[in-house]
mmCIF file with all atom_site columns, C-alpha atoms in Angstrom:
data_model
loop_
_atom_site.group_PDB
_atom_site.id
_atom_site.type_symbol
_atom_site.label_atom_id
_atom_site.label_alt_id
_atom_site.label_comp_id
_atom_site.label_asym_id
_atom_site.label_entity_id
_atom_site.label_seq_id
_atom_site.pdbx_PDB_ins_code
_atom_site.Cartn_x
_atom_site.Cartn_y
_atom_site.Cartn_z
_atom_site.occupancy
_atom_site.B_iso_or_equiv
_atom_site.pdbx_formal_charge
_atom_site.auth_seq_id
_atom_site.auth_comp_id
_atom_site.auth_asym_id
_atom_site.auth_atom_id
_atom_site.pdbx_PDB_model_num
ATOM 1   C CA . MET A 1 1   ? -3.158  -10.400 5.321   1.00 41.00 ? 1   MET A CA 1
ATOM 2   C CA . LYS A 1 2   ? -5.784  -12.113 7.081   1.00 43.00 ? 2   LYS A CA 1
ATOM 3   C CA . GLY A 1 3   ? -7.576  -15.413 5.843   1.00 46.00 ? 3   GLY A CA 1
ATOM 4   C CA . GLY A 1 4   ? -11.150 -14.661 7.110   1.00 53.00 ? 4   GLY A CA 1
ATOM 5   C CA . ARG A 1 5   ? -13.382 -11.528 6.991   1.00 58.00 ? 5   ARG A CA 1
ATOM 6   C CA . ARG A 1 6   ? -12.613 -9.371  10.098  1.00 54.00 ? 6   ARG A CA 1
ATOM 7   C CA . SER A 1 7   ? -15.606 -8.688  12.821  1.00 53.00 ? 7   SER A CA 1
ATOM 8   C CA . PHE A 1 8   ? -17.328 -5.296  13.256  1.00 47.00 ? 8   PHE A CA 1
ATOM 9   C CA . ALA A 1 9   ? -15.251 -4.815  16.545  1.00 45.00 ? 9   ALA A CA 1
ATOM 10  C CA . GLU A 1 10  ? -12.068 -5.306  14.638  1.00 47.00 ? 10  GLU A CA 1
ATOM 11  C CA . GLN A 1 11  ? -12.709 -2.977  12.166  1.00 49.00 ? 11  GLN A CA 1
ATOM 12  C CA . THR A 1 12  ? -14.029 -0.141  14.439  1.00 44.00 ? 12  THR A CA 1
ATOM 13  C CA . ARG A 1 13  ? -10.367 -0.644  16.419  1.00 46.00 ? 13  ARG A CA 1
ATOM 14  C CA . ALA A 1 14  ? -8.285  -1.098  13.037  1.00 55.00 ? 14  ALA A CA 1
ATOM 15  C CA . LYS A 1 15  ? -5.781  1.715   12.262  1.00 82.00 ? 15  LYS A CA 1
ATOM 16  C CA . LEU A 1 16  ? -6.328  3.659   8.797   1.00 88.00 ? 16  LEU A CA 1
ATOM 17  C CA . LEU A 1 17  ? -3.549  1.865   7.199   1.00 93.00 ? 17  LEU A CA 1
ATOM 18  C CA . ASP A 1 18  ? -4.615  -1.322  8.150   1.00 93.00 ? 18  ASP A CA 1
ATOM 19  C CA . LEU A 1 19  ? -7.899  -0.897  5.704   1.00 95.00 ? 19  LEU A CA 1
ATOM 20  C CA . TRP A 1 20  ? -5.585  -0.446  2.678   1.00 96.00 ? 20  TRP A CA 1
ATOM 21  C CA . SER A 1 21  ? -4.680  -4.363  2.845   1.00 95.00 ? 21  SER A CA 1
ATOM 22  C CA . GLY A 1 22  ? -6.619  -6.740  1.436   1.00 92.00 ? 22  GLY A CA 1
ATOM 23  C CA . GLU A 1 23  ? -7.475  -10.461 2.553   1.00 92.00 ? 23  GLU A CA 1
ATOM 24  C CA . GLU A 1 24  ? -6.717  -13.631 0.705   1.00 91.00 ? 24  GLU A CA 1
ATOM 25  C CA . SER A 1 25  ? -10.233 -13.797 -0.461  1.00 92.00 ? 25  SER A CA 1
ATOM 26  C CA . PHE A 1 26  ? -9.822  -10.464 -2.348  1.00 94.00 ? 26  PHE A CA 1
ATOM 27  C CA . GLY A 1 27  ? -7.267  -11.930 -4.798  1.00 94.00 ? 27  GLY A CA 1
ATOM 28  C CA . ARG A 1 28  ? -4.721  -9.449  -6.661  1.00 94.00 ? 28  ARG A CA 1
ATOM 29  C CA . PRO A 1 29  ? -4.949  -5.589  -6.539  1.00 96.00 ? 29  PRO A CA 1
ATOM 30  C CA . ILE A 1 30  ? -6.220  -4.253  -9.604  1.00 97.00 ? 30  ILE A CA 1
ATOM 31  C CA . GLY A 1 31  ? -6.184  -0.398  -9.112  1.00 97.00 ? 31  GLY A CA 1
ATOM 32  C CA . CYS A 1 32  ? -6.813  2.360   -6.641  1.00 98.00 ? 32  CYS A CA 1
ATOM 33  C CA . VAL A 1 33  ? -7.653  6.053   -6.715  1.00 98.00 ? 33  VAL A CA 1
ATOM 34  C CA . ALA A 1 34  ? -7.961  8.550   -3.850  1.00 98.00 ? 34  ALA A CA 1
ATOM 35  C CA . THR A 1 35  ? -8.705  12.137  -3.037  1.00 98.00 ? 35  THR A CA 1
ATOM 36  C CA . SER A 1 36  ? -7.487  14.199  -0.887  1.00 97.00 ? 36  SER A CA 1
ATOM 37  C CA . PHE A 1 37  ? -7.140  17.909  0.456   1.00 97.00 ? 37  PHE A CA 1
ATOM 38  C CA . THR A 1 38  ? -3.535  18.069  1.544   1.00 96.00 ? 38  THR A CA 1
ATOM 39  C CA . PHE A 1 39  ? -1.124  15.077  0.540   1.00 95.00 ? 39  PHE A CA 1
ATOM 40  C CA . ASP A 1 40  ? 2.270   13.553  1.792   1.00 94.00 ? 40  ASP A CA 1
ATOM 41  C CA . ALA A 1 41  ? 3.533   11.359  -1.409  1.00 92.00 ? 41  ALA A CA 1
ATOM 42  C CA . GLU A 1 42  ? 6.013   9.510   0.501   1.00 91.00 ? 42  GLU A CA 1
ATOM 43  C CA . LEU A 1 43  ? 3.410   8.357   3.308   1.00 93.00 ? 43  LEU A CA 1
ATOM 44  C CA . PHE A 1 44  ? 1.224   7.395   0.326   1.00 94.00 ? 44  PHE A CA 1
ATOM 45  C CA . GLU A 1 45  ? 3.774   5.031   -1.537  1.00 90.00 ? 45  GLU A CA 1
ATOM 46  C CA . GLU A 1 46  ? 5.369   3.592   1.181   1.00 89.00 ? 46  GLU A CA 1
ATOM 47  C CA . GLN A 1 47  ? 2.523   3.007   3.518   1.00 91.00 ? 47  GLN A CA 1
ATOM 48  C CA . CYS A 1 48  ? -0.678  2.974   1.598   1.00 95.00 ? 48  CYS A CA 1
ATOM 49  C CA . LEU A 1 49  ? 0.269   1.914   -1.736  1.00 93.00 ? 49  LEU A CA 1
ATOM 50  C CA . ALA A 1 50  ? 2.789   -0.983  -0.116  1.00 91.00 ? 50  ALA A CA 1
ATOM 51  C CA . ARG A 1 51  ? -0.223  -2.406  2.003   1.00 93.00 ? 51  ARG A CA 1
ATOM 52  C CA . PHE A 1 52  ? -2.446  -2.544  -0.857  1.00 96.00 ? 52  PHE A CA 1
ATOM 53  C CA . LEU A 1 53  ? 0.283   -4.060  -3.177  1.00 93.00 ? 53  LEU A CA 1
ATOM 54  C CA . SER A 1 54  ? 1.260   -6.116  -0.490  1.00 90.00 ? 54  SER A CA 1
ATOM 55  C CA . ILE A 1 55  ? 5.001   -5.139  -1.055  1.00 88.00 ? 55  ILE A CA 1
ATOM 56  C CA . GLN A 1 56  ? 7.144   -7.260  1.349   1.00 82.00 ? 56  GLN A CA 1
ATOM 57  C CA . SER A 1 57  ? 10.253  -5.102  0.735   1.00 81.00 ? 57  SER A CA 1
ATOM 58  C CA . ASN A 1 58  ? 11.336  -2.472  3.454   1.00 78.00 ? 58  ASN A CA 1
ATOM 59  C CA . PRO A 1 59  ? 12.593  1.076   2.005   1.00 75.00 ? 59  PRO A CA 1
ATOM 60  C CA . ASN A 1 60  ? 14.228  1.869   5.098   1.00 72.00 ? 60  ASN A CA 1
ATOM 61  C CA . GLU A 1 61  ? 16.377  -1.324  4.992   1.00 74.00 ? 61  GLU A CA 1
ATOM 62  C CA . THR A 1 62  ? 16.502  -2.999  1.539   1.00 79.00 ? 62  THR A CA 1
ATOM 63  C CA . ALA A 1 63  ? 16.196  0.142   -0.364  1.00 78.00 ? 63  ALA A CA 1
ATOM 64  C CA . LYS A 1 64  ? 17.037  -1.371  -3.865  1.00 81.00 ? 64  LYS A CA 1
ATOM 65  C CA . ALA A 1 65  ? 14.821  -4.677  -3.492  1.00 83.00 ? 65  ALA A CA 1
ATOM 66  C CA . TYR A 1 66  ? 11.986  -2.365  -2.554  1.00 77.00 ? 66  TYR A CA 1
ATOM 67  C CA . LEU A 1 67  ? 12.371  0.006   -5.592  1.00 79.00 ? 67  LEU A CA 1
ATOM 68  C CA . ILE A 1 68  ? 12.325  -3.097  -7.881  1.00 80.00 ? 68  ILE A CA 1
ATOM 69  C CA . GLU A 1 69  ? 9.315   -4.762  -6.210  1.00 84.00 ? 69  GLU A CA 1
ATOM 70  C CA . ARG A 1 70  ? 7.698   -1.411  -6.031  1.00 78.00 ? 70  ARG A CA 1
ATOM 71  C CA . GLU A 1 71  ? 8.412   -1.025  -10.036 1.00 82.00 ? 71  GLU A CA 1
ATOM 72  C CA . GLU A 1 72  ? 7.211   -4.461  -10.807 1.00 85.00 ? 72  GLU A CA 1
ATOM 73  C CA . LYS A 1 73  ? 3.960   -4.497  -8.960  1.00 82.00 ? 73  LYS A CA 1
ATOM 74  C CA . LEU A 1 74  ? 3.158   -0.773  -9.933  1.00 82.00 ? 74  LEU A CA 1
ATOM 75  C CA . SER A 1 75  ? 3.565   -1.837  -13.232 1.00 81.00 ? 75  SER A CA 1
ATOM 76  C CA . GLN A 1 76  ? 0.495   -4.255  -13.383 1.00 88.00 ? 76  GLN A CA 1
ATOM 77  C CA . CYS A 1 77  ? -1.831  -2.092  -11.513 1.00 94.00 ? 77  CYS A CA 1
ATOM 78  C CA . PHE A 1 78  ? -3.256  1.436   -11.418 1.00 95.00 ? 78  PHE A CA 1
ATOM 79  C CA . ALA A 1 79  ? -3.109  4.197   -9.173  1.00 96.00 ? 79  ALA A CA 1
ATOM 80  C CA . CYS A 1 80  ? -3.908  7.861   -8.892  1.00 96.00 ? 80  CYS A CA 1
ATOM 81  C CA . VAL A 1 81  ? -4.414  10.300  -6.146  1.00 97.00 ? 81  VAL A CA 1
ATOM 82  C CA . LEU A 1 82  ? -6.522  13.896  -6.753  1.00 97.00 ? 82  LEU A CA 1
ATOM 83  C CA . VAL A 1 83  ? -5.572  16.344  -4.625  1.00 97.00 ? 83  VAL A CA 1
ATOM 84  C CA . ASP A 1 84  ? -6.204  20.238  -3.984  1.00 96.00 ? 84  ASP A CA 1
ATOM 85  C CA . SER A 1 85  ? -4.094  22.220  -6.271  1.00 93.00 ? 85  SER A CA 1
ATOM 86  C CA . ASN A 1 86  ? -2.878  23.965  -3.566  1.00 91.00 ? 86  ASN A CA 1
ATOM 87  C CA . HIS A 1 87  ? -1.133  21.085  -1.724  1.00 88.00 ? 87  HIS A CA 1
ATOM 88  C CA . VAL A 1 88  ? 0.256   18.833  -4.602  1.00 86.00 ? 88  VAL A CA 1
ATOM 89  C CA . SER A 1 89  ? 3.524   17.348  -3.797  1.00 74.00 ? 89  SER A CA 1
ATOM 90  C CA . PRO A 1 90  ? 6.383   17.634  -6.296  1.00 73.00 ? 90  PRO A CA 1
ATOM 91  C CA . ASP A 1 91  ? 7.813   14.013  -5.056  1.00 68.00 ? 91  ASP A CA 1
ATOM 92  C CA . ARG A 1 92  ? 6.337   10.937  -6.378  1.00 68.00 ? 92  ARG A CA 1
ATOM 93  C CA . SER A 1 93  ? 7.297   8.121   -8.472  1.00 69.00 ? 93  SER A CA 1
ATOM 94  C CA . LEU A 1 94  ? 5.940   8.112   -12.232 1.00 74.00 ? 94  LEU A CA 1
ATOM 95  C CA . ARG A 1 95  ? 4.398   4.968   -11.836 1.00 82.00 ? 95  ARG A CA 1
ATOM 96  C CA . TRP A 1 96  ? 1.170   6.216   -10.308 1.00 92.00 ? 96  TRP A CA 1
ATOM 97  C CA . ASN A 1 97  ? -0.355  9.714   -11.306 1.00 93.00 ? 97  ASN A CA 1
ATOM 98  C CA . LEU A 1 98  ? -0.937  12.526  -9.161  1.00 94.00 ? 98  LEU A CA 1
ATOM 99  C CA . LEU A 1 99  ? -3.411  15.280  -10.479 1.00 95.00 ? 99  LEU A CA 1
ATOM 100 C CA . PRO A 1 100 ? -4.048  18.174  -9.139  1.00 95.00 ? 100 PRO A CA 1
ATOM 101 C CA . VAL A 1 101 ? -7.556  19.613  -8.789  1.00 97.00 ? 101 VAL A CA 1
ATOM 102 C CA . THR A 1 102 ? -8.921  23.527  -8.941  1.00 96.00 ? 102 THR A CA 1
ATOM 103 C CA . LEU A 1 103 ? -12.427 23.753  -8.149  1.00 94.00 ? 103 LEU A CA 1
ATOM 104 C CA . PRO A 1 104 ? -14.403 27.159  -9.390  1.00 92.00 ? 104 PRO A CA 1
ATOM 105 C CA . ARG A 1 105 ? -14.838 30.472  -7.675  1.00 91.00 ? 105 ARG A CA 1
ATOM 106 C CA . GLY A 1 106 ? -11.987 29.420  -5.388  1.00 88.00 ? 106 GLY A CA 1
ATOM 107 C CA . GLY A 1 107 ? -13.589 26.262  -3.845  1.00 92.00 ? 107 GLY A CA 1
ATOM 108 C CA . VAL A 1 108 ? -10.935 23.416  -2.279  1.00 93.00 ? 108 VAL A CA 1
ATOM 109 C CA . LEU A 1 109 ? -11.255 19.841  -2.594  1.00 95.00 ? 109 LEU A CA 1
ATOM 110 C CA . HIS A 1 110 ? -11.737 18.745  1.212   1.00 93.00 ? 110 HIS A CA 1
ATOM 111 C CA . ALA A 1 111 ? -13.197 15.239  0.482   1.00 94.00 ? 111 ALA A CA 1
ATOM 112 C CA . ASN A 1 112 ? -11.091 12.368  1.345   1.00 97.00 ? 112 ASN A CA 1
ATOM 113 C CA . LEU A 1 113 ? -12.440 9.480   -0.611  1.00 98.00 ? 113 LEU A CA 1
ATOM 114 C CA . THR A 1 114 ? -10.619 6.160   -1.481  1.00 98.00 ? 114 THR A CA 1
ATOM 115 C CA . LEU A 1 115 ? -11.422 3.462   -3.863  1.00 98.00 ? 115 LEU A CA 1
ATOM 116 C CA . LEU A 1 116 ? -9.563  0.419   -3.737  1.00 98.00 ? 116 LEU A CA 1
ATOM 117 C CA . VAL A 1 117 ? -10.165 -2.405  -6.210  1.00 98.00 ? 117 VAL A CA 1
ATOM 118 C CA . TRP A 1 118 ? -9.275  -5.948  -5.933  1.00 97.00 ? 118 TRP A CA 1
ATOM 119 C CA . GLU A 1 119 ? -10.063 -8.953  -8.485  1.00 95.00 ? 119 GLU A CA 1
ATOM 120 C CA . ASN A 1 120 ? -13.140 -10.205 -6.215  1.00 94.00 ? 120 ASN A CA 1
ATOM 121 C CA . CYS A 1 121 ? -13.674 -6.934  -3.655  1.00 95.00 ? 121 CYS A CA 1
ATOM 122 C CA . ILE A 1 122 ? -14.058 -3.297  -3.931  1.00 96.00 ? 122 ILE A CA 1
ATOM 123 C CA . ARG A 1 123 ? -13.440 -1.548  -0.718  1.00 97.00 ? 123 ARG A CA 1
ATOM 124 C CA . ILE A 1 124 ? -14.784 2.178   -0.191  1.00 97.00 ? 124 ILE A CA 1
ATOM 125 C CA . LEU A 1 125 ? -13.260 4.410   2.119   1.00 97.00 ? 125 LEU A CA 1
ATOM 126 C CA . VAL A 1 126 ? -14.831 7.660   3.175   1.00 96.00 ? 126 VAL A CA 1
ATOM 127 C CA . SER A 1 127 ? -12.689 9.680   5.995   1.00 95.00 ? 127 SER A CA 1
ATOM 128 C CA . SER A 1 128 ? -11.995 12.740  7.716   1.00 95.00 ? 128 SER A CA 1
ATOM 129 C CA . ALA A 1 129 ? -8.420  11.866  7.236   1.00 95.00 ? 129 ALA A CA 1
ATOM 130 C CA . ASN A 1 130 ? -6.232  13.237  4.746   1.00 96.00 ? 130 ASN A CA 1
ATOM 131 C CA . LEU A 1 131 ? -3.544  11.510  3.144   1.00 96.00 ? 131 LEU A CA 1
ATOM 132 C CA . THR A 1 132 ? -0.801  12.713  5.553   1.00 94.00 ? 132 THR A CA 1
ATOM 133 C CA . GLU A 1 133 ? 0.968   11.294  8.057   1.00 93.00 ? 133 GLU A CA 1
ATOM 134 C CA . PRO A 1 134 ? -1.091  13.035  10.758  1.00 93.00 ? 134 PRO A CA 1
ATOM 135 C CA . GLY A 1 135 ? -4.032  12.133  9.440   1.00 93.00 ? 135 GLY A CA 1
ATOM 136 C CA . TYR A 1 136 ? -3.165  8.607   9.436   1.00 92.00 ? 136 TYR A CA 1
ATOM 137 C CA . ARG A 1 137 ? -1.144  8.285   12.251  1.00 88.00 ? 137 ARG A CA 1
ATOM 138 C CA . ARG A 1 138 ? -1.697  10.989  14.729  1.00 87.00 ? 138 ARG A CA 1
ATOM 139 C CA . ASN A 1 139 ? -5.036  12.301  14.376  1.00 89.00 ? 139 ASN A CA 1
ATOM 140 C CA . GLN A 1 140 ? -7.863  10.974  15.932  1.00 89.00 ? 140 GLN A CA 1
ATOM 141 C CA . GLU A 1 141 ? -10.147 10.698  12.667  1.00 91.00 ? 141 GLU A CA 1
ATOM 142 C CA . VAL A 1 142 ? -13.597 8.764   11.730  1.00 91.00 ? 142 VAL A CA 1
ATOM 143 C CA . ILE A 1 143 ? -13.630 6.723   8.398   1.00 92.00 ? 143 ILE A CA 1
ATOM 144 C CA . ALA A 1 144 ? -16.224 4.262   7.040   1.00 93.00 ? 144 ALA A CA 1
ATOM 145 C CA . ALA A 1 145 ? -15.173 1.102   5.167   1.00 94.00 ? 145 ALA A CA 1
ATOM 146 C CA . LEU A 1 146 ? -17.433 -0.350  2.541   1.00 94.00 ? 146 LEU A CA 1
ATOM 147 C CA . ASP A 1 147 ? -16.377 -3.679  1.097   1.00 95.00 ? 147 ASP A CA 1
ATOM 148 C CA . PHE A 1 148 ? -18.526 -5.125  -2.373  1.00 94.00 ? 148 PHE A CA 1
ATOM 149 C CA . GLY A 1 149 ? -17.723 -8.389  -2.940  1.00 84.00 ? 149 GLY A CA 1
ATOM 150 C CA . GLN A 1 150 ? -18.674 -12.262 -3.301  1.00 68.00 ? 150 GLN A CA 1
ATOM 151 C CA . ASN A 1 151 ? -19.624 -12.120 0.963   1.00 67.00 ? 151 ASN A CA 1
ATOM 152 C CA . GLY A 1 152 ? -22.482 -9.852  0.202   1.00 66.00 ? 152 GLY A CA 1
ATOM 153 C CA . ASN A 1 153 ? -22.714 -5.948  -0.495  1.00 75.00 ? 153 ASN A CA 1
ATOM 154 C CA . PRO A 1 154 ? -23.981 -2.760  0.694   1.00 89.00 ? 154 PRO A CA 1
ATOM 155 C CA . SER A 1 155 ? -26.376 -0.944  -1.769  1.00 91.00 ? 155 SER A CA 1
ATOM 156 C CA . PRO A 1 156 ? -24.573 -1.086  -4.819  1.00 92.00 ? 156 PRO A CA 1
ATOM 157 C CA . GLU A 1 157 ? -26.176 2.295   -5.701  1.00 93.00 ? 157 GLU A CA 1
ATOM 158 C CA . LEU A 1 158 ? -23.558 3.544   -2.710  1.00 95.00 ? 158 LEU A CA 1
ATOM 159 C CA . LEU A 1 159 ? -20.574 2.391   -5.193  1.00 95.00 ? 159 LEU A CA 1
ATOM 160 C CA . THR A 1 160 ? -22.152 3.672   -8.092  1.00 95.00 ? 160 THR A CA 1
ATOM 161 C CA . GLN A 1 161 ? -22.655 6.989   -6.422  1.00 97.00 ? 161 GLN A CA 1
ATOM 162 C CA . CYS A 1 162 ? -18.598 7.015   -5.299  1.00 97.00 ? 162 CYS A CA 1
ATOM 163 C CA . VAL A 1 163 ? -17.784 6.432   -8.776  1.00 97.00 ? 163 VAL A CA 1
ATOM 164 C CA . GLU A 1 164 ? -19.685 9.149   -10.423 1.00 97.00 ? 164 GLU A CA 1
ATOM 165 C CA . PHE A 1 165 ? -18.169 11.297  -7.739  1.00 97.00 ? 165 PHE A CA 1
ATOM 166 C CA . LEU A 1 166 ? -14.633 10.521  -8.810  1.00 98.00 ? 166 LEU A CA 1
ATOM 167 C CA . HIS A 1 167 ? -15.654 11.371  -11.844 1.00 96.00 ? 167 HIS A CA 1
ATOM 168 C CA . GLN A 1 168 ? -16.786 14.699  -11.022 1.00 96.00 ? 168 GLN A CA 1
ATOM 169 C CA . VAL A 1 169 ? -13.979 15.680  -9.567  1.00 97.00 ? 169 VAL A CA 1
ATOM 170 C CA . ARG A 1 170 ? -11.795 14.533  -12.379 1.00 96.00 ? 170 ARG A CA 1
ATOM 171 C CA . ARG A 1 171 ? -13.463 17.452  -14.510 1.00 95.00 ? 171 ARG A CA 1
ATOM 172 C CA . PHE A 1 172 ? -11.475 19.758  -12.604 1.00 96.00 ? 172 PHE A CA 1
ATOM 173 C CA . SER A 1 173 ? -7.849  18.086  -13.198 1.00 95.00 ? 173 SER A CA 1
ATOM 174 C CA . PRO A 1 174 ? -5.634  19.138  -16.143 1.00 91.00 ? 174 PRO A CA 1
ATOM 175 C CA . GLY A 1 175 ? -6.146  17.280  -19.448 1.00 87.00 ? 175 GLY A CA 1
ATOM 176 C CA . PHE A 1 176 ? -9.736  16.171  -19.025 1.00 85.00 ? 176 PHE A CA 1
ATOM 177 C CA . ASP A 1 177 ? -10.952 16.853  -22.427 1.00 81.00 ? 177 ASP A CA 1
ATOM 178 C CA . ARG A 1 178 ? -7.766  15.318  -23.892 1.00 76.00 ? 178 ARG A CA 1
ATOM 179 C CA . ARG A 1 179 ? -8.116  12.018  -26.100 1.00 74.00 ? 179 ARG A CA 1
ATOM 180 C CA . GLU A 1 180 ? -4.817  11.141  -26.351 1.00 75.00 ? 180 GLU A CA 1
ATOM 181 C CA . ALA A 1 181 ? -3.222  8.594   -23.852 1.00 75.00 ? 181 ALA A CA 1
ATOM 182 C CA . GLY A 1 182 ? -2.479  10.307  -20.076 1.00 86.00 ? 182 GLY A CA 1
ATOM 183 C CA . PRO A 1 183 ? -3.399  10.102  -16.761 1.00 91.00 ? 183 PRO A CA 1
ATOM 184 C CA . GLN A 1 184 ? -7.090  11.342  -17.563 1.00 94.00 ? 184 GLN A CA 1
ATOM 185 C CA . VAL A 1 185 ? -7.368  8.974   -20.198 1.00 94.00 ? 185 VAL A CA 1
ATOM 186 C CA . ALA A 1 186 ? -6.442  6.098   -17.784 1.00 94.00 ? 186 ALA A CA 1
ATOM 187 C CA . LEU A 1 187 ? -8.239  7.356   -15.215 1.00 96.00 ? 187 LEU A CA 1
ATOM 188 C CA . ALA A 1 188 ? -11.715 7.330   -16.793 1.00 96.00 ? 188 ALA A CA 1
ATOM 189 C CA . ALA A 1 189 ? -10.861 4.082   -18.333 1.00 95.00 ? 189 ALA A CA 1
ATOM 190 C CA . PHE A 1 190 ? -10.380 2.683   -14.536 1.00 97.00 ? 190 PHE A CA 1
ATOM 191 C CA . LEU A 1 191 ? -13.283 4.132   -13.316 1.00 97.00 ? 191 LEU A CA 1
ATOM 192 C CA . ASP A 1 192 ? -15.664 2.834   -15.966 1.00 96.00 ? 192 ASP A CA 1
ATOM 193 C CA . SER A 1 193 ? -14.252 -0.675  -15.374 1.00 97.00 ? 193 SER A CA 1
ATOM 194 C CA . VAL A 1 194 ? -15.233 -0.143  -11.948 1.00 97.00 ? 194 VAL A CA 1
ATOM 195 C CA . ARG A 1 195 ? -18.927 1.083   -13.117 1.00 95.00 ? 195 ARG A CA 1
ATOM 196 C CA . ASN A 1 196 ? -19.113 -2.021  -15.685 1.00 94.00 ? 196 ASN A CA 1
ATOM 197 C CA . ARG A 1 197 ? -18.422 -4.452  -12.350 1.00 93.00 ? 197 ARG A CA 1
ATOM 198 C CA . VAL A 1 198 ? -21.041 -2.115  -10.201 1.00 91.00 ? 198 VAL A CA 1
ATOM 199 C CA . ARG A 1 199 ? -23.503 -3.546  -13.098 1.00 89.00 ? 199 ARG A CA 1
ATOM 200 C CA . SER A 1 200 ? -23.190 -7.077  -12.675 1.00 86.00 ? 200 SER A CA 1
ATOM 201 C CA . MET A 1 201 ? -23.543 -7.078  -8.681  1.00 86.00 ? 201 MET A CA 1
ATOM 202 C CA . PRO A 1 202 ? -26.726 -8.330  -7.120  1.00 80.00 ? 202 PRO A CA 1
ATOM 203 C CA . PRO A 1 203 ? -28.998 -5.223  -5.382  1.00 74.00 ? 203 PRO A CA 1
#
């Protein structure tokens, strides 16, 4: 991680995966939520989450150390992915949540929105890339990254709209109306905590 903020020119050249990494001033990771049409659980866990959580171990070199570090850091951080129900992967860790989305009238979830929350910064990624190996490593994709934090913000209304969009998407996932503990309850609580932080941001 870099100590200072990247220039606009550096950000436009950044790899998509680099945008999952925070800066030292962001503090510790709190949680993340992402939506995707197609989905690669291995890429999400070993590349995206690994960068977000600053996991130092390599699963291909020190598998046991990686698993221990991953479990320790995920136990302190919320993570959830909402994926079109036709592309839900069965392979995943139970430490993060995967919710299938079934839209009415044969619709598909085609939006790719990522919410990354650190202690001192919230980052929104809006992109054309699905959470897959081709989307993040091979295809030519377009992405917008917006940081809301201590060094000045885009309009907080943009962040509010993104949080509301995620609330709308989760309505089409199983368990939305349940009150007992589960992925939907945890997701709702996490999104509400972000919404509360937005209220304290300067206009």
